[in-house]
Amino acid sequence: MNEMTEQEQKQIALEKFAAIQRIKKYGMEELEYQEKLVRAELHNLGISTEELELKRDER
């Protein structure tokens, strides 16, 4: 696997920060959209998200 350059790491960090700012502004709709994008990206990389899911508390 290739190592990421510092510039690539900075770009990813900025993209994450921007996504968080949009979530703070637009709420649940933006959160759900960001989740769809990340799920698709992980799927394309061959990474399953099933075991990464947080389980909701059953009360």
mmCIF file of C-alpha atoms in Angstrom:
data_model
loop_
_atom_site.group_PDB
_atom_site.id
_atom_site.type_symbol
_atom_site.label_atom_id
_atom_site.label_comp_id
_atom_site.label_asym_id
_atom_site.label_seq_id
_atom_site.Cartn_x
_atom_site.Cartn_y
_atom_site.Cartn_z
ATOM 1 C CA MET A 1 0.000 0.000 0.000
ATOM 2 C CA ASN A 2 1.350 3.435 -0.893
ATOM 3 C CA GLU A 3 2.057 5.965 1.835
ATOM 4 C CA MET A 4 0.078 9.194 1.693
ATOM 5 C CA THR A 5 1.972 12.408 1.269
ATOM 6 C CA GLU A 6 1.639 15.163 3.838
ATOM 7 C CA GLN A 7 -0.307 17.204 1.283
ATOM 8 C CA GLU A 8 -2.783 14.331 0.782
ATOM 9 C CA GLN A 9 -3.211 14.010 4.553
ATOM 10 C CA LYS A 10 -3.882 17.747 4.839
ATOM 11 C CA GLN A 11 -6.464 17.575 2.048
ATOM 12 C CA ILE A 12 -8.333 14.721 3.735
ATOM 13 C CA ALA A 13 -8.294 16.529 7.083
ATOM 14 C CA LEU A 14 -9.707 19.682 5.457
ATOM 15 C CA GLU A 15 -12.446 17.672 3.745
ATOM 16 C CA LYS A 16 -13.420 16.071 7.073
ATOM 17 C CA PHE A 17 -13.477 19.471 8.784
ATOM 18 C CA ALA A 18 -15.664 20.932 6.024
ATOM 19 C CA ALA A 19 -18.072 17.997 6.312
ATOM 20 C CA ILE A 20 -18.372 18.515 10.064
ATOM 21 C CA GLN A 21 -19.082 22.215 9.560
ATOM 22 C CA ARG A 22 -21.891 21.367 7.077
ATOM 23 C CA ILE A 23 -23.357 18.872 9.549
ATOM 24 C CA LYS A 24 -23.336 21.515 12.286
ATOM 25 C CA LYS A 25 -25.141 23.948 9.990
ATOM 26 C CA TYR A 26 -27.630 21.670 8.216
ATOM 27 C CA GLY A 27 -28.213 18.937 10.793
ATOM 28 C CA MET A 28 -29.554 15.438 10.260
ATOM 29 C CA GLU A 29 -30.123 15.731 6.507
ATOM 30 C CA GLU A 30 -26.464 16.601 5.925
ATOM 31 C CA LEU A 31 -25.331 13.922 8.372
ATOM 32 C CA GLU A 32 -27.267 11.263 6.457
ATOM 33 C CA TYR A 33 -25.860 12.519 3.147
ATOM 34 C CA GLN A 34 -22.281 12.461 4.461
ATOM 35 C CA GLU A 35 -22.839 8.929 5.762
ATOM 36 C CA LYS A 36 -24.012 7.781 2.307
ATOM 37 C CA LEU A 37 -20.911 9.280 0.698
ATOM 38 C CA VAL A 38 -18.532 7.643 3.164
ATOM 39 C CA ARG A 39 -20.305 4.278 2.935
ATOM 40 C CA ALA A 40 -19.955 4.350 -0.859
ATOM 41 C CA GLU A 41 -16.280 5.287 -0.615
ATOM 42 C CA LEU A 42 -15.567 2.510 1.887
ATOM 43 C CA HIS A 43 -17.516 0.009 -0.227
ATOM 44 C CA ASN A 44 -15.424 0.957 -3.271
ATOM 45 C CA LEU A 45 -12.310 0.296 -1.186
ATOM 46 C CA GLY A 46 -13.668 -3.128 -0.202
ATOM 47 C CA ILE A 47 -14.316 -2.187 3.436
ATOM 48 C CA SER A 48 -17.514 -3.363 5.112
ATOM 49 C CA THR A 49 -19.169 -0.961 7.537
ATOM 50 C CA GLU A 50 -21.320 -3.548 9.324
ATOM 51 C CA GLU A 51 -18.910 -4.118 12.209
ATOM 52 C CA LEU A 52 -18.161 -0.386 12.464
ATOM 53 C CA GLU A 53 -21.771 0.527 13.199
ATOM 54 C CA LEU A 54 -22.619 1.819 16.661
ATOM 55 C CA LYS A 55 -25.594 0.025 18.127
ATOM 56 C CA ARG A 56 -28.439 2.191 19.395
ATOM 57 C CA ASP A 57 -29.353 1.688 23.031
ATOM 58 C CA GLU A 58 -32.490 -0.371 23.398
ATOM 59 C CA ARG A 59 -34.399 1.052 26.350
#
